[in-house]
Coordinates of C-alpha atoms in Angstrom, one line a residue:
M1 CA -18.4 22.6 -13.9
K2 CA -21.8 21.0 -13.2
L3 CA -24.8 20.7 -15.5
P4 CA -27.7 23.1 -16.5
S5 CA -30.6 22.5 -13.9
F6 CA -32.6 21.6 -17.3
L7 CA -30.3 18.9 -17.9
Q8 CA -29.6 18.0 -14.5
W9 CA -32.9 16.8 -13.8
R10 CA -33.2 14.6 -16.7
Y11 CA -29.8 13.3 -16.5
D12 CA -31.0 12.4 -12.6
L13 CA -34.1 10.8 -14.2
Y14 CA -32.8 9.0 -17.1
L15 CA -29.2 8.2 -16.9
S16 CA -27.5 8.6 -13.9
E17 CA -28.1 4.9 -13.2
H18 CA -26.4 4.1 -16.3
I19 CA -23.5 7.2 -16.6
D20 CA -22.2 8.8 -13.9
L21 CA -20.4 11.9 -15.1
Y22 CA -18.3 12.1 -11.7
G23 CA -19.9 15.5 -10.9
S24 CA -18.3 17.1 -14.5
L25 CA -19.0 16.8 -17.7
P26 CA -15.6 18.0 -19.3
F27 CA -14.0 15.1 -16.7
Y28 CA -16.2 12.8 -18.2
I29 CA -15.5 14.0 -21.6
R30 CA -11.4 14.1 -20.9
Q31 CA -11.9 10.5 -19.6
K32 CA -13.7 9.0 -22.9
L33 CA -11.1 11.0 -24.8
N34 CA -8.0 9.4 -23.2
N35 CA -9.5 6.0 -23.0
A36 CA -10.5 5.7 -26.6
K37 CA -6.8 7.0 -27.3
Q38 CA -5.1 4.9 -25.2
I39 CA -6.7 1.6 -24.7
E40 CA -5.6 0.1 -27.7
N41 CA -1.9 0.8 -27.3
A42 CA -0.8 2.4 -23.5
K43 CA 1.7 0.6 -21.7
V44 CA -0.7 1.1 -18.6
A45 CA -4.0 1.0 -17.7
Y46 CA -4.4 2.6 -14.1
I47 CA -7.6 1.5 -11.7
Y48 CA -9.0 3.0 -8.9
A49 CA -12.3 3.2 -6.9
N50 CA -13.8 6.4 -7.7
K51 CA -13.1 9.9 -9.1
R52 CA -15.8 11.7 -6.7
N53 CA -14.1 9.8 -3.1
V54 CA -11.1 12.7 -3.1
G55 CA -9.1 9.7 -1.2
D56 CA -9.2 7.4 -4.3
Y57 CA -8.6 10.2 -6.6
I58 CA -6.0 12.0 -5.5
S59 CA -4.2 8.4 -4.9
F60 CA -4.7 7.7 -8.1
L61 CA -3.1 11.0 -9.1
G62 CA 0.0 10.4 -6.7
I63 CA 0.5 6.9 -8.4
K64 CA 0.4 8.6 -11.9
S65 CA 2.8 11.4 -10.6
L66 CA 5.1 8.5 -9.7
V67 CA 5.1 6.0 -12.6
K68 CA 4.8 8.9 -15.1
Q69 CA 3.2 6.9 -18.0
P70 CA -0.2 7.9 -20.1
G71 CA -2.8 5.3 -20.1
A72 CA -6.4 4.5 -19.8
E73 CA -7.9 5.2 -16.4
L74 CA -10.7 2.7 -15.1
F75 CA -13.4 2.8 -12.5
C76 CA -14.5 0.8 -9.5
S77 CA -17.8 1.5 -9.1
P78 CA -20.9 -0.2 -9.8
V79 CA -22.4 1.9 -12.5
W80 CA -19.2 1.1 -14.6
K81 CA -18.5 -2.3 -14.3
K82 CA -19.9 -3.3 -18.0
H83 CA -17.7 -0.3 -18.9
F84 CA -14.8 -1.8 -17.1
D85 CA -15.4 -5.4 -18.2
K86 CA -15.4 -4.1 -22.3
S87 CA -12.3 -2.0 -21.4
I88 CA -10.5 -5.1 -19.8
A89 CA -11.4 -7.4 -23.0
E90 CA -10.1 -4.4 -25.5
I91 CA -7.3 -4.2 -23.4
K92 CA -7.3 -8.0 -23.9
Q93 CA -7.4 -8.4 -27.4
N94 CA -5.5 -5.6 -28.9
N95 CA -2.9 -4.5 -26.0
P96 CA -1.8 -7.8 -24.0
S97 CA 1.3 -6.2 -23.0
C98 CA -0.6 -3.4 -21.1
I99 CA 0.3 -3.5 -17.4
L100 CA -2.8 -2.8 -15.4
V101 CA -2.0 -0.4 -12.2
I102 CA -4.2 -1.2 -9.5
G103 CA -4.2 1.5 -6.7
G104 CA -4.7 3.4 -3.9
G105 CA -7.3 2.6 -1.4
G106 CA -9.2 0.0 -0.3
L107 CA -9.0 -1.9 -3.1
L108 CA -8.8 -5.3 -1.2
Q109 CA -12.4 -5.7 0.5
P110 CA -15.1 -7.9 -0.8
V111 CA -17.5 -5.0 -2.3
F112 CA -14.9 -5.0 -5.5
K113 CA -14.8 -8.7 -6.1
P114 CA -16.8 -8.2 -9.3
F115 CA -14.0 -5.9 -10.3
W116 CA -11.1 -8.6 -9.4
D117 CA -13.0 -11.3 -11.0
T118 CA -12.7 -9.8 -14.3
V119 CA -9.0 -8.6 -13.8
L120 CA -8.2 -11.8 -12.8
A121 CA -10.2 -13.8 -15.6
S122 CA -8.6 -11.4 -18.0
G123 CA -4.7 -13.0 -17.3
L124 CA -3.3 -9.3 -18.0
R125 CA -0.6 -8.8 -15.8
Y126 CA -0.9 -5.8 -13.1
V127 CA 0.8 -4.6 -9.9
L128 CA -0.7 -3.1 -6.9
F129 CA 0.6 0.1 -5.6
G130 CA -0.5 1.8 -2.1
I131 CA -3.2 -0.5 -1.9
G132 CA -5.0 -2.0 1.4
I133 CA -7.1 -4.2 3.5
N134 CA -10.2 -1.8 5.5
K135 CA -10.6 -3.6 8.4
M136 CA -13.8 -2.7 10.4
A137 CA -16.4 -4.4 13.0
G138 CA -19.8 -5.2 10.6
R139 CA -17.6 -5.2 7.2
P140 CA -16.6 -8.8 5.7
E141 CA -12.6 -9.3 4.5
F142 CA -11.8 -11.4 1.3
D143 CA -11.7 -15.0 2.5
D144 CA -8.3 -16.3 2.3
D145 CA -8.1 -18.5 -0.8
Y146 CA -9.3 -15.3 -3.0
L147 CA -7.4 -12.9 -1.5
A148 CA -4.1 -15.6 -2.0
Q149 CA -5.1 -15.6 -5.5
I150 CA -5.2 -11.9 -5.9
I151 CA -1.7 -11.7 -4.6
N152 CA -0.3 -14.5 -6.6
Q153 CA -1.2 -13.4 -9.3
A154 CA -0.1 -9.5 -8.5
Q155 CA 3.9 -9.0 -10.5
L156 CA 4.7 -6.5 -8.2
I157 CA 2.7 -5.5 -4.6
G158 CA 2.9 -2.2 -2.6
V159 CA 0.6 -1.5 0.1
R160 CA 0.0 1.4 2.4
D161 CA 0.2 0.0 5.9
T162 CA 1.6 -2.9 8.1
Y163 CA -1.9 -4.3 8.8
T164 CA -2.6 -5.1 4.8
E165 CA 1.3 -5.7 4.8
Q166 CA 0.6 -8.6 7.8
Q167 CA -2.6 -10.0 6.3
I168 CA -0.9 -10.6 3.1
Q169 CA 2.0 -12.4 4.2
K170 CA -0.1 -14.7 6.3
V171 CA -1.5 -15.9 3.1
A172 CA 0.6 -15.9 0.3
P173 CA 4.0 -14.8 1.2
R174 CA 5.4 -12.4 -1.2
D175 CA 8.4 -9.5 -1.7
I176 CA 6.1 -6.5 -0.6
H177 CA 6.6 -2.3 -0.6
M178 CA 5.3 -0.9 2.2
G179 CA 5.1 2.4 1.4
I180 CA 3.2 5.7 2.5
C181 CA -0.2 6.4 0.6
P182 CA 1.1 7.5 -2.8
S183 CA -1.0 10.7 -2.3
V184 CA 0.9 12.0 0.2
G185 CA 3.9 13.2 -2.6
Y186 CA 0.9 14.9 -4.9
V187 CA -0.8 16.5 -1.8
N188 CA 2.8 17.5 -0.5
E189 CA 4.3 19.1 -3.8
L190 CA 1.2 21.1 -4.0
Y191 CA 0.2 22.1 -0.9
K192 CA 3.4 22.2 1.3
G193 CA 4.0 25.4 3.3
N194 CA 0.6 26.6 2.7
S195 CA -1.2 25.4 5.9
G196 CA -3.0 26.9 8.9
Q197 CA -4.5 30.1 7.4
T198 CA -7.5 30.1 8.8
N199 CA -8.9 30.0 12.6
T200 CA -10.8 27.3 11.4
L201 CA -11.4 23.2 13.4
L202 CA -12.2 21.0 10.0
H203 CA -14.3 17.9 11.0
M204 CA -14.2 15.4 8.2
Y205 CA -16.0 12.3 8.7
H206 CA -17.0 9.0 7.3
P207 CA -20.8 8.2 8.4
S208 CA -21.1 4.4 7.6
D209 CA -17.5 4.3 9.5
L210 CA -18.8 5.7 12.6
R211 CA -22.1 3.9 12.5
L212 CA -20.0 0.4 12.4
K213 CA -18.1 2.0 15.1
G214 CA -21.6 2.7 17.3
V215 CA -21.5 6.7 16.9
E216 CA -24.1 8.7 15.3
L217 CA -22.8 11.2 12.9
D218 CA -25.2 13.7 13.9
D219 CA -24.1 13.4 17.9
L220 CA -20.7 14.2 16.9
R221 CA -20.8 17.1 15.0
V222 CA -22.7 18.6 18.4
S223 CA -19.6 17.4 19.7
M224 CA -17.4 19.0 17.3
K225 CA -19.1 22.2 17.3
Q226 CA -19.0 22.1 21.0
L227 CA -15.1 21.5 20.5
A228 CA -14.4 24.4 18.1
D229 CA -16.5 26.7 20.0
K230 CA -14.5 25.9 23.2
M231 CA -11.4 26.5 21.3
G232 CA -12.1 29.5 19.7
L233 CA -12.0 28.1 16.2
E234 CA -14.4 28.5 13.4
Y235 CA -16.3 24.9 12.4
Q236 CA -16.3 23.4 9.2
E237 CA -16.8 20.3 8.1
H238 CA -16.4 17.6 4.9
S239 CA -17.4 14.5 4.3
N240 CA -14.6 13.6 1.5
M241 CA -16.7 13.0 -1.3
T242 CA -16.8 15.9 -4.2
S243 CA -15.7 15.8 -7.4
D244 CA -13.5 19.2 -6.7
H245 CA -10.5 17.6 -5.3
Q246 CA -8.4 20.6 -5.5
G247 CA -11.4 23.0 -3.6
M248 CA -11.3 20.1 -0.9
L249 CA -7.4 20.6 -0.4
L250 CA -7.6 23.7 -0.6
K251 CA -10.2 24.0 1.9
L252 CA -7.9 21.3 4.5
S253 CA -4.7 23.1 4.1
K254 CA -6.0 26.5 5.6
A255 CA -7.4 24.6 8.3
K256 CA -5.6 25.2 12.0
V257 CA -6.6 22.0 13.0
V258 CA -8.0 18.9 11.4
V259 CA -10.5 16.2 13.5
S260 CA -11.0 13.3 11.0
S261 CA -12.5 9.9 10.8
R262 CA -11.4 9.8 7.0
L263 CA -8.5 7.9 6.2
H264 CA -7.6 10.5 3.8
G265 CA -8.5 13.3 6.1
C266 CA -5.4 12.3 7.8
I267 CA -3.3 11.6 5.3
M268 CA -4.0 15.1 3.5
S269 CA -3.3 16.6 6.9
Y270 CA 0.1 14.9 7.2
S271 CA 1.0 15.9 4.0
T272 CA -0.1 19.6 3.6
G273 CA 1.5 20.0 7.4
V274 CA -1.7 20.5 9.2
P275 CA -2.2 19.4 12.4
F276 CA -4.7 16.5 13.3
V277 CA -6.7 14.4 15.1
P278 CA -7.2 10.9 14.1
L279 CA -10.7 9.1 15.0
Y280 CA -10.1 5.3 14.8
C281 CA -12.9 3.9 13.4
D282 CA -10.9 1.3 11.6
E283 CA -7.6 -0.3 11.5
K284 CA -6.7 1.5 8.4
I285 CA -6.5 4.9 9.8
K286 CA -4.5 3.8 13.0
S287 CA -2.5 1.3 11.2
F288 CA -1.9 4.5 9.0
V289 CA -1.0 6.9 12.2
Q290 CA 1.2 3.8 13.7
T291 CA 3.2 3.3 10.6
H292 CA 4.2 6.4 8.9
T293 CA 3.5 9.0 11.5
Q294 CA 4.2 10.1 15.4
V295 CA 0.5 11.4 15.6
S296 CA -1.7 9.8 18.5
G297 CA -5.6 9.1 18.0
V298 CA -8.3 8.8 19.8
E299 CA -11.9 6.2 19.4
P300 CA -14.3 8.8 18.1
Q301 CA -16.7 8.3 21.3
Q302 CA -14.2 9.9 23.6
M303 CA -14.6 13.0 21.7
K304 CA -18.2 13.4 23.2
D305 CA -16.3 14.4 26.6
I306 CA -15.3 17.6 25.9
E307 CA -12.8 18.6 28.0
L308 CA -11.0 15.5 27.1
A309 CA -11.5 16.5 23.0
V310 CA -10.2 19.9 23.9
S311 CA -7.3 18.6 25.8
V312 CA -6.4 15.8 22.9
T313 CA -6.9 18.2 20.2
E314 CA -5.1 21.4 22.1
K315 CA -1.9 18.9 22.2
A316 CA -2.6 17.5 18.5
I317 CA -1.8 21.8 17.9
S318 CA 1.1 22.4 20.3
T319 CA 3.2 19.2 20.0
H320 CA 3.1 19.2 16.0
S321 CA 6.4 19.2 14.6
E322 CA 7.5 19.8 11.2
Q323 CA 7.4 16.3 8.8
Q324 CA 8.5 17.9 5.9
P325 CA 12.4 15.6 5.6
K326 CA 10.0 12.7 6.7
I327 CA 8.0 13.2 4.2
E328 CA 10.1 13.8 1.0
Q329 CA 12.1 10.4 2.7
Q330 CA 8.6 7.9 2.2
V331 CA 8.1 10.1 -1.4
A332 CA 11.7 8.6 -2.9
H333 CA 10.7 5.4 -1.2
N334 CA 7.9 5.3 -3.1
Q335 CA 9.5 6.5 -6.2
S336 CA 11.9 3.3 -6.4
F337 CA 8.9 1.3 -6.6
A338 CA 7.4 3.2 -9.6
A339 CA 11.1 2.5 -10.8
Q340 CA 10.5 -1.2 -10.5
I341 CA 7.2 -0.9 -12.3
N342 CA 8.8 1.0 -15.1
N343 CA 11.3 -1.8 -15.5
L344 CA 8.3 -4.2 -15.6
I345 CA 6.6 -1.8 -18.4
K346 CA 9.8 -2.6 -20.4
N347 CA 10.0 -5.8 -20.5

């Protein structure tokens, strides 16, 4: 439910820099009430990046469905920083045995350092689940000493891809659970067998990642529309940024094929059984594909060659195979890590 227009402009003008409703007033109210109830006595507090990023939110929903514990929900968005600090301080003072469950998403990158500073300084116990490092041109990574500090203070570590695992082992060797993104189980449970019901090519894009790769979104969009036309498909697109995660998942689950420079565009396609073409803007997409699937990706620049783009997309559709047994194994592997978290909660 969106705000009425007469309230929306007032919110945008006066409050948006201080209060983020994440596109939904009912969600904002529910979260406020939940945290007021949970923050002083819950066994866990879940920390994730952003409600409006579908990938971040469904990763959290996947984690929560695996851990199966009610708890406070804290964001790592800039508008939330003061509230985040206040919430962590309240947990520290009133509920110091609470476990912080941090993930999923690419939270191991410098943009989230202010939130890590708060967590590290609190001395509260925390675990990492489905977390990743986003390696891409033009974006910095944590220096080794800071990353080692995060890893060394963690009670348990679960990562989403081999690149993240390798980087962690270089700076702070630990036992690491290397599993698939927790969102896979959540999405698969809801949408398995519900795929390919429309004749659409869904283009999921990440404007900044494309630009860092040297590709302009407008140029790629032209190519994707030409690709859809050549294949007799209806072109649709989405940035994966919305407060309506269910609508996004339904749109994707009905596509005939997905072409994605978004990591979770690939993850959601894999989870629902929709054929997909990964566009390698960064290491996280390549690492997901190579670690967990049998799919082949391409550089986004290559999709400007329409004949090649048609060949690659037709191959993705024609060679697509049933992944359900493998997904069930991957979800079971994540359930074993969630059991470790629950053992930690009990002790």
